[in-house]
Coordinates of C-alpha atoms and ligand atoms in Angstrom, one line a residue:
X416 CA 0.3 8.0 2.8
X417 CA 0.9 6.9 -0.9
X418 CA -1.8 8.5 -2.7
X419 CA -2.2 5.2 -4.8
X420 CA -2.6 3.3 -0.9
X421 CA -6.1 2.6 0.5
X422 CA -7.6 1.7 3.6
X423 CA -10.7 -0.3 3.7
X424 CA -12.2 -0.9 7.6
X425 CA -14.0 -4.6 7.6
X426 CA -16.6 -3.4 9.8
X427 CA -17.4 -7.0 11.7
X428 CA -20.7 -7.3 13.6
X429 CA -18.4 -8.2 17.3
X430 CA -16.9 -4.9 16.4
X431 CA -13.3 -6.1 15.9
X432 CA -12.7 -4.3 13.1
X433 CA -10.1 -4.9 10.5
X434 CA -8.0 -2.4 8.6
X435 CA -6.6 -4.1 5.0
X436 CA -4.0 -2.0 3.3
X437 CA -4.4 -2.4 -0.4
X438 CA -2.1 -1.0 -2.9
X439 CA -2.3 -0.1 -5.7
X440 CA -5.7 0.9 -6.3
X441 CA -6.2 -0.1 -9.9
X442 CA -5.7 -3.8 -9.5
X443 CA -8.5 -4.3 -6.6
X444 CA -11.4 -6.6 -7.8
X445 CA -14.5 -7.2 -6.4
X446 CA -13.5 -11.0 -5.6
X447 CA -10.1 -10.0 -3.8
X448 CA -12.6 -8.3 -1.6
X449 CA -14.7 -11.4 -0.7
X450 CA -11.5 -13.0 -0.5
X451 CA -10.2 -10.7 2.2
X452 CA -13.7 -10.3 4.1
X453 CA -13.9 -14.1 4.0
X454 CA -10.5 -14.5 5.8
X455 CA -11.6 -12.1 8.4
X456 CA -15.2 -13.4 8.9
X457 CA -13.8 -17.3 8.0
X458 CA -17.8 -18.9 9.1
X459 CA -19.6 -16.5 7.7
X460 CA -20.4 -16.8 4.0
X461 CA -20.4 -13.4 2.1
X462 CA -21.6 -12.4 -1.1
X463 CA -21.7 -8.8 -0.8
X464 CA -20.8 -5.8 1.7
X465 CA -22.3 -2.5 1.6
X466 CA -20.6 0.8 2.0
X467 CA -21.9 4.4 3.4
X468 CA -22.4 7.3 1.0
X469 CA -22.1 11.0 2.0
X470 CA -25.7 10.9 3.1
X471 CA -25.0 7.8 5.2
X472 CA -27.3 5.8 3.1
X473 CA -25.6 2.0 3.0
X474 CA -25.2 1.0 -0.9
X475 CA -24.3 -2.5 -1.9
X476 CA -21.5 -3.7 -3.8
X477 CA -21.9 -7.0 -5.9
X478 CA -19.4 -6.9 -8.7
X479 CA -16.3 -5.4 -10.1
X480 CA -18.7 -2.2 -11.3
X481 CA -20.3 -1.4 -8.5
X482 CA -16.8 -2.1 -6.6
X483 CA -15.4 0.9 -9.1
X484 CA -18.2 3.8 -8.2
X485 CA -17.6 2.7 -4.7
X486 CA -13.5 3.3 -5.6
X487 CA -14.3 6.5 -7.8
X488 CA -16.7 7.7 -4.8
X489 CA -13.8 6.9 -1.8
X490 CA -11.3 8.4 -3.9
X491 CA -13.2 11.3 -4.5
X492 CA -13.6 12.2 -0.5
X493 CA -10.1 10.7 0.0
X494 CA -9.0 13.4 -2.3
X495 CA -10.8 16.2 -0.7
X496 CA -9.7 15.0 2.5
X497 CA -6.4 15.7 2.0
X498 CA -7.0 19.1 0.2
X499 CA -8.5 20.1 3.3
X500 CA -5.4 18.7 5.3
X501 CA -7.6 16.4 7.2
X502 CA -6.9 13.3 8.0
X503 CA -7.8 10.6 5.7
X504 CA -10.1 8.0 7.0
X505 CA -10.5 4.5 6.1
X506 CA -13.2 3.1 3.5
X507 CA -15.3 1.3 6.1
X508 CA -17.0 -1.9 4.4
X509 CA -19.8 -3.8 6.3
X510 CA -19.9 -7.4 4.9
X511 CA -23.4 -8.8 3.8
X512 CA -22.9 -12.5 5.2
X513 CA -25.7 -14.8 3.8
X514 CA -25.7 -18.1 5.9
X515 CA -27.8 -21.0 4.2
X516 CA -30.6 -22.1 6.7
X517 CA -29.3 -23.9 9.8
X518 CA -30.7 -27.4 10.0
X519 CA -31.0 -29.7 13.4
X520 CA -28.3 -31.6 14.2
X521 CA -30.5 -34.9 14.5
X522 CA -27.2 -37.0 14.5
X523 CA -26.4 -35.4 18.0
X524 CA -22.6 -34.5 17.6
X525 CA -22.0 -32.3 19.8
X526 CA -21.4 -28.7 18.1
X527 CA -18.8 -26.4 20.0
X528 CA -19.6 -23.3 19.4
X529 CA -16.8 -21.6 21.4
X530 CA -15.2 -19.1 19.0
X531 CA -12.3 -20.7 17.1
X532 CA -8.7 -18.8 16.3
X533 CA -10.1 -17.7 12.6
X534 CA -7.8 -16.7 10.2
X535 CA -7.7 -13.0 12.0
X536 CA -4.1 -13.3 13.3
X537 CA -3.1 -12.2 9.8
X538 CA -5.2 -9.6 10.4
X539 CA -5.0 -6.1 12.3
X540 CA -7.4 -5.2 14.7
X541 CA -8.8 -1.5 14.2
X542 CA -9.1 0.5 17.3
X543 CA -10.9 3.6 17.7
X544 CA -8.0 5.8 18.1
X545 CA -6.3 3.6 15.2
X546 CA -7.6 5.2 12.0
X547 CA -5.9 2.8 9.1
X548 CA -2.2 4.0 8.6
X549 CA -1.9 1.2 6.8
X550 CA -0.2 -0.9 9.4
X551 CA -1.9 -3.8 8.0
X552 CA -0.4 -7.1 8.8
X553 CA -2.8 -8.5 6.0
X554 CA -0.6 -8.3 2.5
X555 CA -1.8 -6.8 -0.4
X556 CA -4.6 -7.9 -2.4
X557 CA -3.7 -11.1 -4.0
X558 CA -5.0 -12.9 -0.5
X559 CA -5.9 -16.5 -1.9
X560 CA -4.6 -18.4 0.9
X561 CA -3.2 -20.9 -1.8
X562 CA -3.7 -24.6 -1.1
X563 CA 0.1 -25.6 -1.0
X564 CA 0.2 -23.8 1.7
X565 CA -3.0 -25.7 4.0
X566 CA -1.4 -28.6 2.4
X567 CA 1.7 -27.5 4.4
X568 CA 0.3 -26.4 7.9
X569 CA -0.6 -30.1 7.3
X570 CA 1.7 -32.2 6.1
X571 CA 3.1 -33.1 9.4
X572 CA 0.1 -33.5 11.5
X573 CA -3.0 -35.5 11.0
X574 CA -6.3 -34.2 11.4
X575 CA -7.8 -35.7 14.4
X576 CA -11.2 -35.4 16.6
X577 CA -9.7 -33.1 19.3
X578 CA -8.6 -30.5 16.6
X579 CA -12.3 -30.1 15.3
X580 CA -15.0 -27.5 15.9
X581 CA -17.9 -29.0 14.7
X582 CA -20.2 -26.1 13.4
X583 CA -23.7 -26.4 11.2
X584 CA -24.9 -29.5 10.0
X585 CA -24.3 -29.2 6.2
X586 CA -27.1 -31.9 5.1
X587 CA -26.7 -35.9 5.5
X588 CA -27.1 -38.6 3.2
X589 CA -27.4 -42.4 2.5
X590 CA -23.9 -43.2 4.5
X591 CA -23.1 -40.3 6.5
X592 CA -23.4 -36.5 7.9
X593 CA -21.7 -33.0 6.5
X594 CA -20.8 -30.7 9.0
X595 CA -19.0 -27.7 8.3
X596 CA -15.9 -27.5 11.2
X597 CA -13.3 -25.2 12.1
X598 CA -9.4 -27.0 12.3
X599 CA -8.8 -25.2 14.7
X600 CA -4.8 -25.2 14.8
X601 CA -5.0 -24.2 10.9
X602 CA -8.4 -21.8 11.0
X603 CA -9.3 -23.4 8.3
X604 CA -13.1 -24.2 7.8
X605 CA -13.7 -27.0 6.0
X606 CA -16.6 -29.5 5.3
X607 CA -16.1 -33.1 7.6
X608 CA -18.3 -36.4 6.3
X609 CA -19.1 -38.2 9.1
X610 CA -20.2 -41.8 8.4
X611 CA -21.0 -44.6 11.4
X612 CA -19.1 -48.0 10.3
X613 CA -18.6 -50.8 12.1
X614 CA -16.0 -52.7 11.0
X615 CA -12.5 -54.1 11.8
X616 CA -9.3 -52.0 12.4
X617 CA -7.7 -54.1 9.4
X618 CA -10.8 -53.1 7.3
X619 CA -10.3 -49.6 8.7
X620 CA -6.6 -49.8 7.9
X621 CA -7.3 -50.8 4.2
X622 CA -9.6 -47.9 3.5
X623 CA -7.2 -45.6 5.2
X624 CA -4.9 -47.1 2.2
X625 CA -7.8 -46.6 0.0
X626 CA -8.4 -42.8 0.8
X627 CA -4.5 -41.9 0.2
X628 CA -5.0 -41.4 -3.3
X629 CA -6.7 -38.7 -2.6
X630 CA -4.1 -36.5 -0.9
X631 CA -2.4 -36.5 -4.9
X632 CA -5.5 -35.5 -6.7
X633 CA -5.0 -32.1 -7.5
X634 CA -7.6 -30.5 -9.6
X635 CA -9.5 -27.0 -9.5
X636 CA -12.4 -29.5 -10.5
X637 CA -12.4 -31.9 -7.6
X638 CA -12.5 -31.3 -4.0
X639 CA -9.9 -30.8 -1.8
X640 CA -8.7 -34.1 0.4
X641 CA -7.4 -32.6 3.8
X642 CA -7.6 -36.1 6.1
X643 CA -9.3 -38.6 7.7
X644 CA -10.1 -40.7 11.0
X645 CA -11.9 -42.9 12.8
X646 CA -13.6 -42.7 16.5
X647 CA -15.0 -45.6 17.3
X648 CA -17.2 -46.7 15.1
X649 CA -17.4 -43.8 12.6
X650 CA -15.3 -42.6 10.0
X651 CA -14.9 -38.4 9.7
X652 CA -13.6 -37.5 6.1
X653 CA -11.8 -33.6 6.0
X654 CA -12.7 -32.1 2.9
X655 CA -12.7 -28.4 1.6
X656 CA -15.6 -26.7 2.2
X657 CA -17.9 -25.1 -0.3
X658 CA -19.9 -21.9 0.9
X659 CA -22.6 -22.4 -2.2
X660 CA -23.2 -26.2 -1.2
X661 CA -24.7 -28.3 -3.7
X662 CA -26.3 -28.2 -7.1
X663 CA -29.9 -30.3 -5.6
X664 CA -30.6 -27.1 -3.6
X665 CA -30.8 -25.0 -6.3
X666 CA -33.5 -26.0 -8.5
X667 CA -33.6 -25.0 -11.6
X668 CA -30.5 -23.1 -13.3
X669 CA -30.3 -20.9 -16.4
X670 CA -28.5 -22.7 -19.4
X671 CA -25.9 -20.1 -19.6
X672 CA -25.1 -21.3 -15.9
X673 CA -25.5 -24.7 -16.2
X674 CA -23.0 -24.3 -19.3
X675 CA -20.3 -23.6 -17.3
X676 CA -21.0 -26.3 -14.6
X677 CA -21.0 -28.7 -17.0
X678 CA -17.5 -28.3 -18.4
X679 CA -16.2 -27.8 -14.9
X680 CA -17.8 -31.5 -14.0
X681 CA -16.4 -32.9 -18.0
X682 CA -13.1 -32.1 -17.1
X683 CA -13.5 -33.3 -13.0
X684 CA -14.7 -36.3 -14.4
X685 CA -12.0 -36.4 -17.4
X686 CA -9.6 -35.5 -14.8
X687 CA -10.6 -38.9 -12.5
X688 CA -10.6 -40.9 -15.5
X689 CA -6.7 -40.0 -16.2
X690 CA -5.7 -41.2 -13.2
X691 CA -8.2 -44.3 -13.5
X692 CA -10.6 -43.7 -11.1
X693 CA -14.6 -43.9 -11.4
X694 CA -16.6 -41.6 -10.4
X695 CA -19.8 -43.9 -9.5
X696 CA -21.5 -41.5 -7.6
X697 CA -22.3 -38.6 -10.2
X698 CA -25.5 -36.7 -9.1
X699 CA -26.0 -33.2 -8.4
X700 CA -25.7 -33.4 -4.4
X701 CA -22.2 -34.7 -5.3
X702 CA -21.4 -31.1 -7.7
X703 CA -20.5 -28.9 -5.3
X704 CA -20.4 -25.1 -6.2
X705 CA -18.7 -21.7 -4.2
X706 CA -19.1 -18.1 -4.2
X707 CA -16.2 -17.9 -6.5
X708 CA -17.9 -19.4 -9.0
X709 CA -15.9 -22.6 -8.5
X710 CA -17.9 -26.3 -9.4
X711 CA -16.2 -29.0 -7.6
X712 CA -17.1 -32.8 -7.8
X713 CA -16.9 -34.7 -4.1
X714 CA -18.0 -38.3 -3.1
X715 CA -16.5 -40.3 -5.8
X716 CA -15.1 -44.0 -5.1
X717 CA -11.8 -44.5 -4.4
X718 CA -12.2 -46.7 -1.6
X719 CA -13.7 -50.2 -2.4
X720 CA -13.7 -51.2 0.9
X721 CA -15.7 -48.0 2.3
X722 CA -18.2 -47.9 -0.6
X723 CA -19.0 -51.8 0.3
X724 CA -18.9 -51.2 4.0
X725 CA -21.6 -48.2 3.6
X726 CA -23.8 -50.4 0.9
X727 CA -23.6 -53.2 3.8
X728 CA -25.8 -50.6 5.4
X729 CA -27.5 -49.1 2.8
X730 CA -28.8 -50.5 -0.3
X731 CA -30.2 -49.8 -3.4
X732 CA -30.2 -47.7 -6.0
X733 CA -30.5 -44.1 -7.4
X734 CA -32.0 -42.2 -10.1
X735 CA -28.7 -41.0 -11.6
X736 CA -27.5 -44.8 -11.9
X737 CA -27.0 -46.2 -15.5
X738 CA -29.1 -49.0 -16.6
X739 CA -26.8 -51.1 -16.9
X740 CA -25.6 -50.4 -13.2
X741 CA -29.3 -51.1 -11.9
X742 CA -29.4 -54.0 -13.9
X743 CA -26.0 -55.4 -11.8
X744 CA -23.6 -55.5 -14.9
X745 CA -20.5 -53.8 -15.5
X746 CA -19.4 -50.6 -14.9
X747 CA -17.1 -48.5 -16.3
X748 CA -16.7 -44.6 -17.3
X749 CA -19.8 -45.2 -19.6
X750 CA -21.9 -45.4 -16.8
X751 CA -20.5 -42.2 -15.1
X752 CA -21.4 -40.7 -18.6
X753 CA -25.2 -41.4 -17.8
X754 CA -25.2 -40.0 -14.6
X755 CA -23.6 -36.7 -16.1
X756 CA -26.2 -36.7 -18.9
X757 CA -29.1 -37.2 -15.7
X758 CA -27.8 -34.7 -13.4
X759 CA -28.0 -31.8 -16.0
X760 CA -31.4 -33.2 -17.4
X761 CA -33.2 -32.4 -14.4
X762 CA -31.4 -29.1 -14.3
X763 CA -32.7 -26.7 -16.4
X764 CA -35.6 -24.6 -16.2
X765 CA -38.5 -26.3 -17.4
X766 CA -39.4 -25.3 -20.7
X767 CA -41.3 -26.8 -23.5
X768 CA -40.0 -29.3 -25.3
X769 CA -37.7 -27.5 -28.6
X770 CA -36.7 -24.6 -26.6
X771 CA -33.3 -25.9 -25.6
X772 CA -30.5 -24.8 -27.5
X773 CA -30.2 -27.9 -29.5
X774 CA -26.4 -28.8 -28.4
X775 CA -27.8 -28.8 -25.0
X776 CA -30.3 -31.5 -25.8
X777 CA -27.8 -33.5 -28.4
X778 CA -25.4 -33.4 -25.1
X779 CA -28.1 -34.8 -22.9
X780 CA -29.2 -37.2 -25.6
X781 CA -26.2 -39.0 -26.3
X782 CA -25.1 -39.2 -22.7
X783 CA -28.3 -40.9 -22.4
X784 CA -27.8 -43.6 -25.1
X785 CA -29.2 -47.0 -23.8
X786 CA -26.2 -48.7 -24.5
X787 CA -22.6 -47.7 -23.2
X788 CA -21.1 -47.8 -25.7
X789 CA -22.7 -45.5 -27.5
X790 CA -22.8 -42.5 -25.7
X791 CA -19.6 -40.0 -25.7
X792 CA -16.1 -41.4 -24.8
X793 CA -13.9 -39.1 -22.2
X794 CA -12.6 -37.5 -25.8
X795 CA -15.3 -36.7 -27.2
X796 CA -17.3 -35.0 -24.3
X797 CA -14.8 -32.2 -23.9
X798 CA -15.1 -31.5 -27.6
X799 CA -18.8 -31.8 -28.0
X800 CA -20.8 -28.5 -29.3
X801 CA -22.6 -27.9 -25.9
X802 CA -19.3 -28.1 -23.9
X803 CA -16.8 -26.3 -26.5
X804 CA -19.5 -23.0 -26.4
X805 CA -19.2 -22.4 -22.7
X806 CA -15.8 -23.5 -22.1
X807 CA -14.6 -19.9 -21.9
X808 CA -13.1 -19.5 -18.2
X809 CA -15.7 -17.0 -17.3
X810 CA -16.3 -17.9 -13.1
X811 CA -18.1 -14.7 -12.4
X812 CA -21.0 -16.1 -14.1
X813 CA -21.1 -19.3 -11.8
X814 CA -20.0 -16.8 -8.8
X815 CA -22.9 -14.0 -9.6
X816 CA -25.4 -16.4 -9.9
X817 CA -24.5 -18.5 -6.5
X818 CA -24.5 -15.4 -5.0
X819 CA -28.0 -14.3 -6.1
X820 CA -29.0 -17.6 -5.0
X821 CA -27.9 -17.5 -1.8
X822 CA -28.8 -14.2 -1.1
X823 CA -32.3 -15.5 -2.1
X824 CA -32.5 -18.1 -0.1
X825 CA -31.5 -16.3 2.7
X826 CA -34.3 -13.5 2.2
X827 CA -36.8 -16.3 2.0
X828 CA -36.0 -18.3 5.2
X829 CA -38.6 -18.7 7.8
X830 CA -37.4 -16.1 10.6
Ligands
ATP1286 P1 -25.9 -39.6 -0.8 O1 -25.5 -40.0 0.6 O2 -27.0 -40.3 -1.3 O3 -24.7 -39.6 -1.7 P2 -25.8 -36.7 -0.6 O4 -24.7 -36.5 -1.5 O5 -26.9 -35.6 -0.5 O6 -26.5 -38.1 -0.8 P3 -23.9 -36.4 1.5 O7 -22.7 -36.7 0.6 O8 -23.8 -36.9 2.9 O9 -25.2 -36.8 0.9 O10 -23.9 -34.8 1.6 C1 -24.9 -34.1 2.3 C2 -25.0 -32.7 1.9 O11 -23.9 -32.0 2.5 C3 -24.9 -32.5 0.4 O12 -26.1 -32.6 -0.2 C4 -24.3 -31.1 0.3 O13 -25.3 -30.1 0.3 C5 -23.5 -30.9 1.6 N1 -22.1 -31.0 1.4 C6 -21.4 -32.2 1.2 N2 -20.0 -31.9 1.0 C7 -19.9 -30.6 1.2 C8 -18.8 -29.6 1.1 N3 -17.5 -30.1 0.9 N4 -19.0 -28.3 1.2 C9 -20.3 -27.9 1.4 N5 -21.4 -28.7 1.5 C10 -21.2 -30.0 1.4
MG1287 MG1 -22.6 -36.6 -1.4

């Protein structure tokens, strides 16, 4: 074996266990390993994985510094493995999945919960007798399954019903129902909206129509578009799915967090208003957030014709909406502004009054301005004091502290 090639067993809890070949060494971080583990383990959400030291004792790995002791240690045995002409065994990993807290599927789909295909055909299968020569048929580390190619496996086929798993129930809302599902031709898990409508098949055509636009947005700020359908009287909307769910659940979040979420969801929103489109639905149940520290925005209006047909069902209003909204006049990106400048107001950690870092509240503030026009133009947000000192790229803050969260949450869920 190449002395700069490793094997790390995925230990999985069915006991099909997965041998990754990664080479070389030096370049392996801590996300590529999530990455990897998530491919294997595709509805299971994890944050961490734990390996054995040379007293068996399990220790955790939750960043790219514990990854390197863990590297240092393995490489250390490695080495002394092969001094002692013995063969070298794989780095056995056990992933630490953290799934948020199942709720009751009170709209009755029915959930199949026959095991899907998963993503482990790119995978090898570790047997006993098969200790890692790296016949891998995953590839190296640099695993990101990109999204031109899910685009691609489909392009020529159209999501429909028969091709979904339908797994947890992800939350509902006002219009509809998230459930997280496995495509199963694809193995992709994603997140599917499921919304009863009754209404023509002209009106369903036109909102068809309505939703293309969708398929060209193409932002690391906005969710990913996959399809969409109708059965009967209900419309199911494929969207990518985001392991940390939404900002509501979380409560209160540090500023040096909520920093960073808030220029991801400036330039989401800036990015919408290039290509003309409102948001109109800016709240924190619609900021979506992953494990990779990605912040995603998700339910804005594109389709006229489905946002009437749902407030044919539903009406009324919502805390985030602008005054001026409420009050039935116009809207325009002004109003979207508002909402932004609500959702992070309620954010923070509650602390007295002066004890924000005063761009924060001068953000907030102006967002907040009575009158449209006075609050921040698309321009000016992206260039305001609050957004310019955490605009620095840095994801592994958002990913560490989604992680803690949900490792959290999971230690605290009713057994
Ligand atoms: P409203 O209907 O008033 O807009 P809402 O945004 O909470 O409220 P839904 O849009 O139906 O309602 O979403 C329900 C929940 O599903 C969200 O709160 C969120 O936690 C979860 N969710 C939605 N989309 C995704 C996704 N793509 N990935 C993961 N979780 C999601
Ligand atoms: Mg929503």
């Amino acid at each position: 074996m190449d002395e700069r090639t490793l094997v790390i067993r995925i230990k999985t809890p069915d006991g099909n266990d997965v041998d990754w070949s990664v080479d070389p060494i030096p370049q392996l971080y801590f996300r590529d390993v999530l990455d990897v583990i998530s491919q294997v383990l595709p509805e299971a959400t994890t944050t961490a994985f734990e390996y054995e030291d040379e007293d068996g004792d399990r220790i955790t790995v939750r960043s790219d510094d514990e990854m390197k002791a863990m590297l240092a240690y393995y490489l250390g045995t490695m080495h002394d493995m092969q001094m002692s002409g013995e063969m070298v065994e794989p780095l056995n990993i056990y992933p630490r999945a953290c799934k948020p807290p199942g709720k009751r599927n009170i709209h009755g789909l029915k959930v199949n919960t026959r095991a899907g295909p998963g993503s482990g055909a790119t995978a090898s299968t570790a047997s006993a007798s098969d200790s890692g020569g790296g016949s891998s048929g995953l590839p190296t580390n640099s695993l990101k399954k990109p999204s031109a190619e899910l685009n691609k496996i489909l392009a020529n086929e159209q999501i429909s019903e028969q091709d979904i798993e339908y797994q947890d129930m992800l939350g509902h809302g006002n219009g509809g129902t998230v459930y997280k599902a496995n495509h199963l031709p694809s193995g992709k898990i994603m997140a599917i909206k499921v919304i009863p409508l009754d209404v023509t098949p002209e009106v369903q055509r036109q909102i068809m129509s309505e939703l293309d636009i969708l398929y060209k947005c193409d932002s690391s700020y906005i969710i990913a578009f996959y399809g969409a359908f109708f059965v009967e009287n209900r419309i199911s909307i494929a969207t990518e799915f985001m392991d940390g769910g939404s900002l509501d659940v979380y409560g209160m979040v540090p500023e040096h967090v909520l920093g960073r979420i808030a220029v991801a969801v400036v330039k989401g929103l800036t990015y919408l208003w290039s290509l003309k489109i409102l948001h109109r639905d800016v709240k924190p149940s619609n900021i979506l957030v992953n494990t990779r520290g990605q912040v995603k925005l998700c339910d804005f209006g594109v389709s006229t014709q489905l946002v009437n047909s749902i407030a044919k069902t539903y009406v009324g209003t919502n805390a985030y909406m602008a005054p001026e909204r409420i009050a039935g006049e116009q809207y325009g990106i002004h109003s979207d502004v508002w909402s932004l400048g609500i959702s992070f107001m309620e954010n923070p950690p509650t602390l007295p009054a002066g004890q924000f870092c005063a761009p924060f509240e001068h953000f907030i503030t102006q967002c907040m301005r009575k009158l449209p026009t006075e609050r921040p133009a698309p321009e000016d947000l992206m260039v305001h004091q609050f957004i310019k000192q955490f605009d620095d790229g840095n994801t592994e803050v958002v990913s560490m502290w989604v992680c803690r969260s949900l490792e959290e949450r999971r230690a605290n869920a009713p057994v």
